[in-house]
Every structure is written in C-alpha cells, then in structure tokens.
mmCIF file of C-alpha atoms and ligand atoms in Angstrom:
data_model
loop_
_atom_site.group_PDB
_atom_site.id
_atom_site.type_symbol
_atom_site.label_atom_id
_atom_site.label_comp_id
_atom_site.label_asym_id
_atom_site.label_seq_id
_atom_site.Cartn_x
_atom_site.Cartn_y
_atom_site.Cartn_z
ATOM 1 C CA MET R 21 31.862 -104.843 19.903
ATOM 2 C CA ASP R 22 33.079 -101.235 18.872
ATOM 3 C CA LEU R 23 32.768 -100.174 15.183
ATOM 4 C CA GLY R 24 35.704 -98.611 15.516
ATOM 5 C CA LEU R 25 33.634 -95.982 13.561
ATOM 6 C CA LYS R 26 33.637 -92.584 15.589
ATOM 7 C CA ASP R 27 34.661 -89.235 14.179
ATOM 8 C CA LYS R 28 34.729 -91.046 10.205
ATOM 9 C CA THR R 29 32.892 -89.874 7.218
ATOM 10 C CA VAL R 30 30.903 -92.280 5.864
ATOM 11 C CA VAL R 31 29.266 -91.120 2.338
ATOM 12 C CA VAL R 32 25.854 -92.723 1.504
ATOM 13 C CA THR R 33 23.991 -92.696 -1.767
ATOM 14 C CA GLY R 34 20.038 -92.422 -1.768
ATOM 15 C CA GLY R 35 20.108 -91.541 1.917
ATOM 16 C CA SER R 36 16.420 -89.566 1.450
ATOM 17 C CA SER R 37 14.227 -92.598 2.389
ATOM 18 C CA GLY R 38 14.585 -97.047 3.500
ATOM 19 C CA ILE R 39 17.385 -98.705 3.702
ATOM 20 C CA GLY R 40 19.862 -95.887 3.011
ATOM 21 C CA LEU R 41 17.824 -93.213 5.785
ATOM 22 C CA ALA R 42 18.474 -96.531 8.373
ATOM 23 C CA THR R 43 22.053 -96.157 6.927
ATOM 24 C CA VAL R 44 23.335 -92.503 7.495
ATOM 25 C CA ARG R 45 21.325 -93.369 11.015
ATOM 26 C CA ALA R 46 22.933 -95.900 12.168
ATOM 27 C CA ALA R 47 26.273 -94.251 10.649
ATOM 28 C CA LEU R 48 25.448 -91.219 13.345
ATOM 29 C CA ALA R 49 24.310 -93.670 16.286
ATOM 30 C CA GLU R 50 27.953 -95.371 15.967
ATOM 31 C CA GLY R 51 29.371 -91.595 15.865
ATOM 32 C CA ALA R 52 30.802 -91.203 12.402
ATOM 33 C CA LYS R 53 30.338 -87.626 9.954
ATOM 34 C CA VAL R 54 27.742 -88.425 7.493
ATOM 35 C CA ALA R 55 27.179 -87.308 3.517
ATOM 36 C CA PHE R 56 24.452 -88.146 1.589
ATOM 37 C CA CYS R 57 22.123 -87.739 -1.493
ATOM 38 C CA ALA R 58 19.286 -88.591 -3.026
ATOM 39 C CA ARG R 59 18.015 -87.530 -6.174
ATOM 40 C CA GLY R 60 14.760 -85.222 -4.161
ATOM 41 C CA ALA R 61 15.251 -81.612 -2.871
ATOM 42 C CA ASP R 62 11.910 -81.830 -0.562
ATOM 43 C CA ARG R 63 12.007 -84.734 0.694
ATOM 44 C CA LEU R 64 16.270 -84.350 1.656
ATOM 45 C CA SER R 65 16.295 -81.562 3.425
ATOM 46 C CA LYS R 66 12.985 -82.901 5.363
ATOM 47 C CA VAL R 67 14.814 -86.017 6.396
ATOM 48 C CA VAL R 68 18.159 -83.233 6.897
ATOM 49 C CA ASP R 69 16.057 -80.630 9.113
ATOM 50 C CA GLU R 70 14.860 -84.327 10.907
ATOM 51 C CA LEU R 71 18.413 -85.774 11.669
ATOM 52 C CA ILE R 72 20.357 -82.382 12.517
ATOM 53 C CA ARG R 73 16.752 -82.362 15.389
ATOM 54 C CA GLU R 74 18.137 -85.456 16.865
ATOM 55 C CA TYR R 75 21.678 -85.630 16.533
ATOM 56 C CA GLY R 76 23.299 -81.579 15.529
ATOM 57 C CA GLY R 77 24.278 -80.130 12.784
ATOM 58 C CA GLU R 78 28.116 -80.322 12.994
ATOM 59 C CA ARG R 79 28.009 -84.171 11.381
ATOM 60 C CA ILE R 80 25.887 -83.964 8.925
ATOM 61 C CA MET R 81 25.805 -82.839 5.338
ATOM 62 C CA ALA R 82 23.191 -84.012 1.720
ATOM 63 C CA GLN R 83 23.662 -83.195 -0.779
ATOM 64 C CA ALA R 84 20.191 -83.248 -4.079
ATOM 65 C CA PHE R 85 20.916 -84.785 -6.946
ATOM 66 C CA SER R 86 21.211 -88.272 -9.277
ATOM 67 C CA VAL R 87 24.153 -91.025 -9.402
ATOM 68 C CA LEU R 88 23.619 -90.610 -12.685
ATOM 69 C CA ASP R 89 25.432 -87.587 -13.018
ATOM 70 C CA PRO R 90 29.795 -87.932 -12.916
ATOM 71 C CA ALA R 91 30.354 -83.997 -12.664
ATOM 72 C CA ALA R 92 27.532 -84.046 -9.078
ATOM 73 C CA ASN R 93 29.036 -87.128 -8.178
ATOM 74 C CA ALA R 94 32.589 -84.824 -8.785
ATOM 75 C CA ALA R 95 31.374 -81.869 -6.940
ATOM 76 C CA PHE R 96 29.549 -84.079 -3.856
ATOM 77 C CA ALA R 97 33.203 -85.276 -3.173
ATOM 78 C CA ALA R 98 34.877 -82.151 -3.762
ATOM 79 C CA GLN R 99 31.920 -80.745 -0.867
ATOM 80 C CA VAL R 100 33.091 -83.570 1.420
ATOM 81 C CA ALA R 101 36.276 -83.188 1.274
ATOM 82 C CA GLU R 102 36.887 -79.521 2.315
ATOM 83 C CA ARG R 103 33.432 -80.314 5.288
ATOM 84 C CA PHE R 104 35.053 -83.755 6.572
ATOM 85 C CA GLY R 105 37.834 -83.973 5.186
ATOM 86 C CA GLY R 106 37.498 -87.091 3.061
ATOM 87 C CA CYS R 107 35.617 -90.047 3.133
ATOM 88 C CA ASP R 108 36.593 -93.513 4.270
ATOM 89 C CA ALA R 109 33.297 -95.633 3.930
ATOM 90 C CA LEU R 110 31.285 -94.947 0.636
ATOM 91 C CA VAL R 111 27.707 -97.029 0.373
ATOM 92 C CA THR R 112 26.098 -97.672 -2.345
ATOM 93 C CA ASN R 113 22.405 -98.261 -2.458
ATOM 94 C CA ALA R 114 20.306 -94.576 -4.155
ATOM 95 C CA GLY R 115 18.311 -97.187 -6.838
ATOM 96 C CA GLN R 116 15.091 -98.419 -7.806
ATOM 97 C CA GLY R 117 13.987 -102.107 -9.755
ATOM 98 C CA ARG R 118 12.928 -102.316 -12.322
ATOM 99 C CA VAL R 119 9.067 -104.947 -12.194
ATOM 100 C CA SER R 120 9.057 -106.389 -16.856
ATOM 101 C CA THR R 121 9.696 -109.666 -18.338
ATOM 102 C CA TYR R 122 11.849 -110.491 -21.513
ATOM 103 C CA ALA R 123 9.046 -109.806 -23.173
ATOM 104 C CA ASP R 124 7.611 -106.549 -21.941
ATOM 105 C CA THR R 125 11.496 -105.085 -21.232
ATOM 106 C CA SER R 126 11.940 -102.354 -24.426
ATOM 107 C CA ASP R 127 15.627 -101.904 -25.440
ATOM 108 C CA ALA R 128 15.704 -98.418 -23.735
ATOM 109 C CA ASP R 129 14.448 -100.171 -20.640
ATOM 110 C CA TRP R 130 17.816 -101.950 -20.616
ATOM 111 C CA ARG R 131 19.403 -99.372 -21.915
ATOM 112 C CA GLU R 132 18.025 -97.253 -18.222
ATOM 113 C CA GLU R 133 18.872 -100.295 -15.719
ATOM 114 C CA LEU R 134 21.658 -101.255 -16.967
ATOM 115 C CA GLU R 135 23.097 -97.720 -16.719
ATOM 116 C CA LEU R 136 20.658 -97.596 -13.315
ATOM 117 C CA LYS R 137 22.645 -99.967 -11.837
ATOM 118 C CA PHE R 138 26.211 -100.225 -13.324
ATOM 119 C CA PHE R 139 27.385 -96.317 -13.286
ATOM 120 C CA SER R 140 25.165 -95.894 -10.199
ATOM 121 C CA GLN R 141 27.899 -97.554 -8.587
ATOM 122 C CA LEU R 142 31.001 -96.462 -10.636
ATOM 123 C CA TYR R 143 30.130 -92.639 -10.671
ATOM 124 C CA PRO R 144 30.546 -93.112 -6.919
ATOM 125 C CA ILE R 145 33.693 -94.755 -6.391
ATOM 126 C CA ARG R 146 34.730 -92.881 -8.954
ATOM 127 C CA ALA R 147 33.901 -89.620 -7.717
ATOM 128 C CA PHE R 148 36.149 -90.951 -3.743
ATOM 129 C CA GLU R 149 38.393 -92.627 -4.921
ATOM 130 C CA ALA R 150 41.345 -90.951 -4.241
ATOM 131 C CA GLN R 151 39.380 -90.058 -1.063
ATOM 132 C CA LEU R 152 39.128 -93.810 0.541
ATOM 133 C CA ARG R 153 42.845 -94.452 -1.479
ATOM 134 C CA ALA R 154 43.721 -92.081 1.196
ATOM 135 C CA THR R 155 42.542 -93.106 4.438
ATOM 136 C CA ALA R 156 43.426 -95.499 6.451
ATOM 137 C CA SER R 157 40.644 -97.460 6.320
ATOM 138 C CA GLY R 158 39.252 -97.080 2.518
ATOM 139 C CA SER R 159 35.824 -99.235 2.379
ATOM 140 C CA ILE R 160 33.204 -100.084 -0.598
ATOM 141 C CA THR R 161 29.850 -101.780 1.141
ATOM 142 C CA ALA R 162 26.911 -101.719 -2.582
ATOM 143 C CA VAL R 163 23.500 -102.758 -2.037
ATOM 144 C CA ASN R 164 22.784 -105.751 -4.499
ATOM 145 C CA SER R 165 20.021 -107.949 -4.285
ATOM 146 C CA LEU R 166 19.846 -111.625 -4.430
ATOM 147 C CA LEU R 167 18.682 -111.606 -7.688
ATOM 148 C CA ALA R 168 21.939 -111.746 -8.856
ATOM 149 C CA TYR R 169 22.417 -115.402 -8.282
ATOM 150 C CA GLN R 170 18.479 -115.823 -8.746
ATOM 151 C CA PRO R 171 17.365 -114.516 -11.060
ATOM 152 C CA GLU R 172 13.360 -113.504 -11.385
ATOM 153 C CA PRO R 173 12.044 -113.680 -14.716
ATOM 154 C CA HIS R 174 9.296 -111.048 -13.861
ATOM 155 C CA MET R 175 12.336 -108.758 -13.358
ATOM 156 C CA VAL R 176 14.526 -110.045 -15.776
ATOM 157 C CA CYS R 177 16.580 -107.490 -16.216
ATOM 158 C CA THR R 178 17.717 -106.141 -12.854
ATOM 159 C CA SER R 179 18.976 -109.831 -12.302
ATOM 160 C CA ALA R 180 21.030 -109.381 -15.744
ATOM 161 C CA ALA R 181 21.857 -106.131 -14.816
ATOM 162 C CA ARG R 182 22.756 -107.564 -10.443
ATOM 163 C CA ALA R 183 24.499 -110.167 -11.453
ATOM 164 C CA GLY R 184 26.526 -108.051 -13.177
ATOM 165 C CA VAL R 185 27.326 -105.805 -10.678
ATOM 166 C CA GLN R 186 28.390 -108.046 -8.066
ATOM 167 C CA SER R 187 31.377 -109.255 -10.747
ATOM 168 C CA LEU R 188 32.450 -105.473 -10.794
ATOM 169 C CA LEU R 189 32.482 -105.773 -7.259
ATOM 170 C CA LYS R 190 34.390 -109.173 -7.572
ATOM 171 C CA SER R 191 36.809 -107.620 -9.448
ATOM 172 C CA LEU R 192 37.194 -103.742 -7.511
ATOM 173 C CA ALA R 193 37.937 -105.513 -4.293
ATOM 174 C CA VAL R 194 41.284 -106.894 -6.032
ATOM 175 C CA GLU R 195 42.072 -104.163 -7.842
ATOM 176 C CA LEU R 196 41.240 -101.973 -5.264
ATOM 177 C CA ALA R 197 43.067 -103.394 -2.562
ATOM 178 C CA PRO R 198 44.293 -102.910 -0.066
ATOM 179 C CA GLU R 199 43.557 -99.791 0.597
ATOM 180 C CA ILE R 200 39.801 -99.624 -0.149
ATOM 181 C CA ARG R 201 37.432 -102.725 0.719
ATOM 182 C CA VAL R 202 35.291 -103.830 -1.372
ATOM 183 C CA ASN R 203 32.019 -105.935 -0.158
ATOM 184 C CA SER R 204 28.262 -105.777 -0.590
ATOM 185 C CA ILE R 205 24.837 -106.868 0.111
ATOM 186 C CA LEU R 206 22.002 -109.353 -1.096
ATOM 187 C CA LEU R 207 18.885 -107.953 -0.344
ATOM 188 C CA GLY R 208 15.594 -110.877 -0.409
ATOM 189 C CA LEU R 209 12.727 -108.879 -0.138
ATOM 190 C CA VAL R 210 13.241 -105.296 2.864
ATOM 191 C CA ASP R 211 10.007 -103.566 3.681
ATOM 192 C CA SER R 212 10.852 -99.484 2.665
ATOM 193 C CA GLN R 213 9.112 -97.090 0.155
ATOM 194 C CA GLN R 214 9.722 -99.087 -2.555
ATOM 195 C CA TRP R 215 7.072 -101.754 -1.040
ATOM 196 C CA GLN R 216 5.408 -99.092 0.342
ATOM 197 C CA ARG R 217 5.133 -97.974 -4.079
ATOM 198 C CA ARG R 218 3.737 -101.638 -4.489
ATOM 199 C CA PHE R 219 1.430 -101.736 -1.404
ATOM 200 C CA ASP R 220 -0.454 -98.321 -2.567
ATOM 201 C CA ALA R 221 -0.704 -99.784 -6.569
ATOM 202 C CA ARG R 222 -1.959 -103.315 -4.446
ATOM 203 C CA GLU R 223 -5.354 -104.500 -5.935
ATOM 204 C CA ASP R 224 -7.620 -104.936 -3.857
ATOM 205 C CA GLN R 225 -7.085 -101.586 -1.820
ATOM 206 C CA SER R 226 -9.481 -103.699 1.503
ATOM 207 C CA GLN R 227 -6.924 -105.092 2.010
ATOM 208 C CA SER R 228 -4.542 -104.207 5.477
ATOM 209 C CA ARG R 229 -0.930 -103.237 5.047
ATOM 210 C CA GLY R 230 0.010 -106.212 7.602
ATOM 211 C CA THR R 231 -1.957 -108.702 6.027
ATOM 212 C CA TRP R 232 -0.492 -107.498 2.150
ATOM 213 C CA PHE R 233 2.101 -107.546 3.460
ATOM 214 C CA ALA R 234 2.048 -111.407 5.780
ATOM 215 C CA GLU R 235 0.738 -112.785 2.398
ATOM 216 C CA LEU R 236 3.568 -111.833 0.412
ATOM 217 C CA ALA R 237 6.213 -113.016 2.980
ATOM 218 C CA ASP R 238 4.275 -116.272 2.652
ATOM 219 C CA ARG R 239 4.088 -116.354 -1.121
ATOM 220 C CA LYS R 240 7.848 -115.542 -1.239
ATOM 221 C CA ALA R 241 8.147 -118.747 0.715
ATOM 222 C CA ILE R 242 11.181 -116.375 3.717
ATOM 223 C CA PRO R 243 11.806 -119.202 6.409
ATOM 224 C CA LEU R 244 11.817 -115.825 8.727
ATOM 225 C CA GLY R 245 8.672 -115.411 7.563
ATOM 226 C CA ARG R 246 8.285 -111.958 7.664
ATOM 227 C CA LEU R 247 9.833 -109.052 5.206
ATOM 228 C CA GLY R 248 13.207 -107.417 6.627
ATOM 229 C CA GLN R 249 13.873 -104.539 8.630
ATOM 230 C CA ALA R 250 16.160 -100.906 6.884
ATOM 231 C CA GLU R 251 17.258 -100.813 9.639
ATOM 232 C CA GLU R 252 18.049 -104.556 9.749
ATOM 233 C CA ALA R 253 19.981 -103.929 6.051
ATOM 234 C CA ALA R 254 20.970 -101.279 7.978
ATOM 235 C CA LYS R 255 23.238 -103.160 10.328
ATOM 236 C CA ALA R 256 24.607 -105.239 8.344
ATOM 237 C CA LEU R 257 26.143 -102.319 5.158
ATOM 238 C CA VAL R 258 27.548 -100.369 8.364
ATOM 239 C CA PHE R 259 29.349 -103.368 9.409
ATOM 240 C CA LEU R 260 30.488 -104.198 6.920
ATOM 241 C CA ALA R 261 31.788 -100.782 6.040
ATOM 242 C CA SER R 262 33.338 -100.105 9.178
ATOM 243 C CA PRO R 263 36.957 -100.894 10.687
ATOM 244 C CA ALA R 264 36.044 -103.238 12.117
ATOM 245 C CA ALA R 265 35.407 -105.378 9.004
ATOM 246 C CA SER R 266 38.888 -104.947 8.620
ATOM 247 C CA TYR R 267 40.279 -108.735 6.991
ATOM 248 C CA ILE R 268 37.180 -109.106 4.764
ATOM 249 C CA THR R 269 37.030 -107.956 1.146
ATOM 250 C CA GLY R 270 35.145 -109.751 -1.888
ATOM 251 C CA ALA R 271 32.681 -110.943 -0.095
ATOM 252 C CA ARG R 272 28.527 -111.192 0.066
ATOM 253 C CA LEU R 273 26.178 -111.088 3.070
ATOM 254 C CA GLU R 274 22.519 -112.031 2.993
ATOM 255 C CA VAL R 275 19.893 -110.209 4.527
ATOM 256 C CA SER R 276 17.063 -112.027 3.509
ATOM 257 C CA GLY R 277 15.647 -113.429 5.893
ATOM 258 C CA GLY R 278 16.245 -117.344 4.448
ATOM 259 C CA VAL R 279 14.453 -116.543 1.576
ATOM 260 C CA SER R 280 17.480 -117.807 -1.620
ATOM 261 C CA ARG R 281 18.238 -121.447 -2.296
ATOM 262 C CA PHE R 282 22.084 -121.350 -3.655
ATOM 263 C CA ILE R 283 24.211 -122.399 -1.735
HETATM 264 P P1 NDP G 313 13.784 -96.953 -1.187
HETATM 265 O O1 NDP G 313 12.514 -95.919 -2.892
HETATM 266 O O2 NDP G 313 12.360 -96.424 -0.144
HETATM 267 O O3 NDP G 313 15.175 -95.435 -1.325
HETATM 268 C C1 NDP G 313 15.710 -95.291 -2.894
HETATM 269 C C2 NDP G 313 16.328 -93.686 -2.060
HETATM 270 O O4 NDP G 313 17.862 -94.026 -2.741
HETATM 271 C C3 NDP G 313 16.359 -92.813 -2.312
HETATM 272 O O5 NDP G 313 16.647 -91.749 -0.469
HETATM 273 C C4 NDP G 313 15.921 -92.183 -3.573
HETATM 274 O O6 NDP G 313 15.519 -90.735 -3.667
HETATM 275 C C5 NDP G 313 17.148 -92.930 -3.540
HETATM 276 N N1 NDP G 313 17.700 -92.425 -4.712
HETATM 277 C C6 NDP G 313 17.612 -93.877 -6.524
HETATM 278 N N2 NDP G 313 17.768 -92.955 -6.965
HETATM 279 C C7 NDP G 313 18.849 -92.626 -6.782
HETATM 280 C C8 NDP G 313 19.262 -91.311 -7.302
HETATM 281 N N3 NDP G 313 19.718 -92.248 -9.271
HETATM 282 N N4 NDP G 313 20.336 -91.072 -7.764
HETATM 283 C C9 NDP G 313 20.434 -90.992 -5.946
HETATM 284 N N5 NDP G 313 19.671 -91.390 -4.917
HETATM 285 C C10 NDP G 313 18.788 -92.206 -6.578
HETATM 286 O O7 NDP G 313 14.407 -97.838 -1.916
HETATM 287 P P2 NDP G 313 15.259 -98.834 -0.871
HETATM 288 O O8 NDP G 313 15.609 -98.427 0.459
HETATM 289 O O9 NDP G 313 14.312 -100.468 -0.915
HETATM 290 O O10 NDP G 313 16.004 -99.124 -1.705
HETATM 291 C C11 NDP G 313 17.756 -98.679 -1.866
HETATM 292 C C12 NDP G 313 18.597 -99.703 -2.465
HETATM 293 O O11 NDP G 313 17.933 -101.548 -2.026
HETATM 294 C C13 NDP G 313 17.685 -100.022 -4.315
HETATM 295 O O12 NDP G 313 19.499 -99.786 -4.987
HETATM 296 C C14 NDP G 313 17.335 -100.711 -4.379
HETATM 297 O O13 NDP G 313 17.326 -101.234 -6.143
HETATM 298 C C15 NDP G 313 18.209 -102.344 -3.737
HETATM 299 N N6 NDP G 313 16.968 -103.301 -2.930
HETATM 300 C C16 NDP G 313 15.436 -103.144 -2.247
HETATM 301 C C17 NDP G 313 15.162 -104.374 -2.474
HETATM 302 C C18 NDP G 313 14.429 -104.510 -1.286
HETATM 303 O O14 NDP G 313 13.756 -105.262 -0.740
HETATM 304 N N7 NDP G 313 13.424 -102.827 -0.475
HETATM 305 C C19 NDP G 313 15.796 -105.746 -2.379
HETATM 306 C C20 NDP G 313 16.539 -105.650 -3.746
HETATM 307 C C21 NDP G 313 17.067 -104.739 -3.886
HETATM 308 P P3 NDP G 313 14.448 -90.325 -4.536
HETATM 309 O O15 NDP G 313 14.289 -90.903 -5.122
HETATM 310 O O16 NDP G 313 14.553 -88.411 -4.286
HETATM 311 O O17 NDP G 313 15.908 -90.036 -5.778
#
C-alpha cells in the first residue's frame, strides 16, 4: 500500500532514540522529508550523521531543544517552513514516564509530570498548527499510553496525565477538523531506551537482557508474549500520520501486544 508520504514533510518530536527514531526512519523510508528534535545535542548529531549516511542529507533536518520551550518550538517550525516549505504531519512523541505512587509523588513531581504530558503536546501543536492547516493532508499523531485507560498505581501521575492528554486529543480532533486530523497510539510496553534504562538498573545485575525482558513480558501477562519493538510502534504512527489514513480522526490505536483489559 502506498501511504502517500513521498515528498511530504513529517515532524517528529523526540526523534533521537526509541520510537521517535524508528518513526523518523520509517518516514524517510516512505520518501518523506523529516525534521526532528530532542534535547541532547550529542546523541542527536550522532543520529543525524547515521541517517545522512543511510538516506543522504537532503530530506533530513534536526534541532536540539526541549519541546517544553515554546519559543524553541516556534523557531523550529519557522526553520521547517523555510527549509521544507511547511509541515504535513506532526508526530508528538517526546517524553518519558514517571514511576511513583500517590504516597511518594510530591506536588512538584505532579506539576512537572502534568507540564511534560500536556505541554509536550500543546507547544509543538501550536507551533505547527498554521502549517498543518495550510496543507491538504494535515495530521497530528500523538504517542500515548494504555495507562490513559488502565491506570497503574505505581505510575499514578503519569496515568492521570495520560488520561487528560487523551481527552485533549479528542477535543482537538473536533476543533481542528476538517483541516487537521488528530489521532493517537496507545502503547503497552515497547523495548526502547526507557526500558533499557530500567534493565540497566535491575536488582540482579547477573540477569541477561533476554531473561529480564522475557520475565517482564510474563509478569505483565502480555498475550503476544513479548515487548513490542520501536519499529512496530513507528509503523502504526506513520500510517495514522499519512494520507492513507485520510478518514481517520479522533481515533486511538493500541500497540500493546493485546495487554489491555478494557473494551
Ligand atoms: P526513549 O527514551 O527511547 O526516547 C525518548 C525520546 O524523546 C529521545 O529522543 C529523547 O531525547 C526525547 N525527549 C525526551 N524528553 C524530551 C523533551 N522534553 N524535548 C525534546 N525531546 C525529548 O523512549 P521511548 O521511545 O520509549 O518513548 C517515546 C514516547 O513513548 C515517550 O513519550 C514515552 O513516554 C512513550 N511511551 C513509551 C512506552 C514504552 O514502553 N517504551 C510506553 C508508553 C509510553 P533527549 O532525552 O535527548 O531529549
């Protein structure tokens, strides 16, 4: 199936690692021009060098900044417009989860998490809204989590924030229609830097990566028996972001190996 992304511009936040990087690669493989950001300049520039070796430099641009900086989002959007002539698809992926219970989450932690989850959507969306409206196939595709519908007590503020973000996206799907489609993917557990960090900090340092991840999948009772790969999440994101999903808006797509328990 042709996704219709050739020569379109896809912007990915948090593109230097994990799901974001896999999305950058998947969009480049579809022939899109891709602009992406992340905070860490060193890792970003290594990734850019690698991608330029694979795809050439013409369709790639990257900028180091935090999506929580509204002025930096606006400046990035202006650069994308100048270099690629506008943005057709925005993938809001940047972020991370916070592991903490009600008892050990301070007010400052709550504020930080709510700010990350909401403004990592709002600032990039605001910065690219005019460009997305101006194209015939504007789309916003957000990375969200099953925690939005299936909260976990050990991730109390991330779960609450994710539910709020899902509500925000549903409202935006109405307010930004018909020019811009707004969809999300709901992740279960996907092998990425986030899980690599948790593996690196494992209690039993003698445990192999394979065993640790297999036990995790078992403990979480994932029907497909394993964690997802970043590329599997990226394929769903790129489809929803593309003109091939032209009649899909306000939708959520689970990429979780079947681990959700709600219908
Ligand atoms: P990774 O840690 O592998 O990648 C996160 C990416 O986001 C990196 O490029 C990171 O670069 C960037 N990033 C983080 N914060 C910011 C910021 N404030 N501004 C700009 N860039 C930022 O994690 P994943 O690929 O797993 O995570 C991708 C998204 O998926 C996240 O939003 C995460 O919460 C979500 N998710 C992941 C799940 C999983 O199982 N993997 C489950 C549920 C949700 P840098 O640090 O240099 O800024």
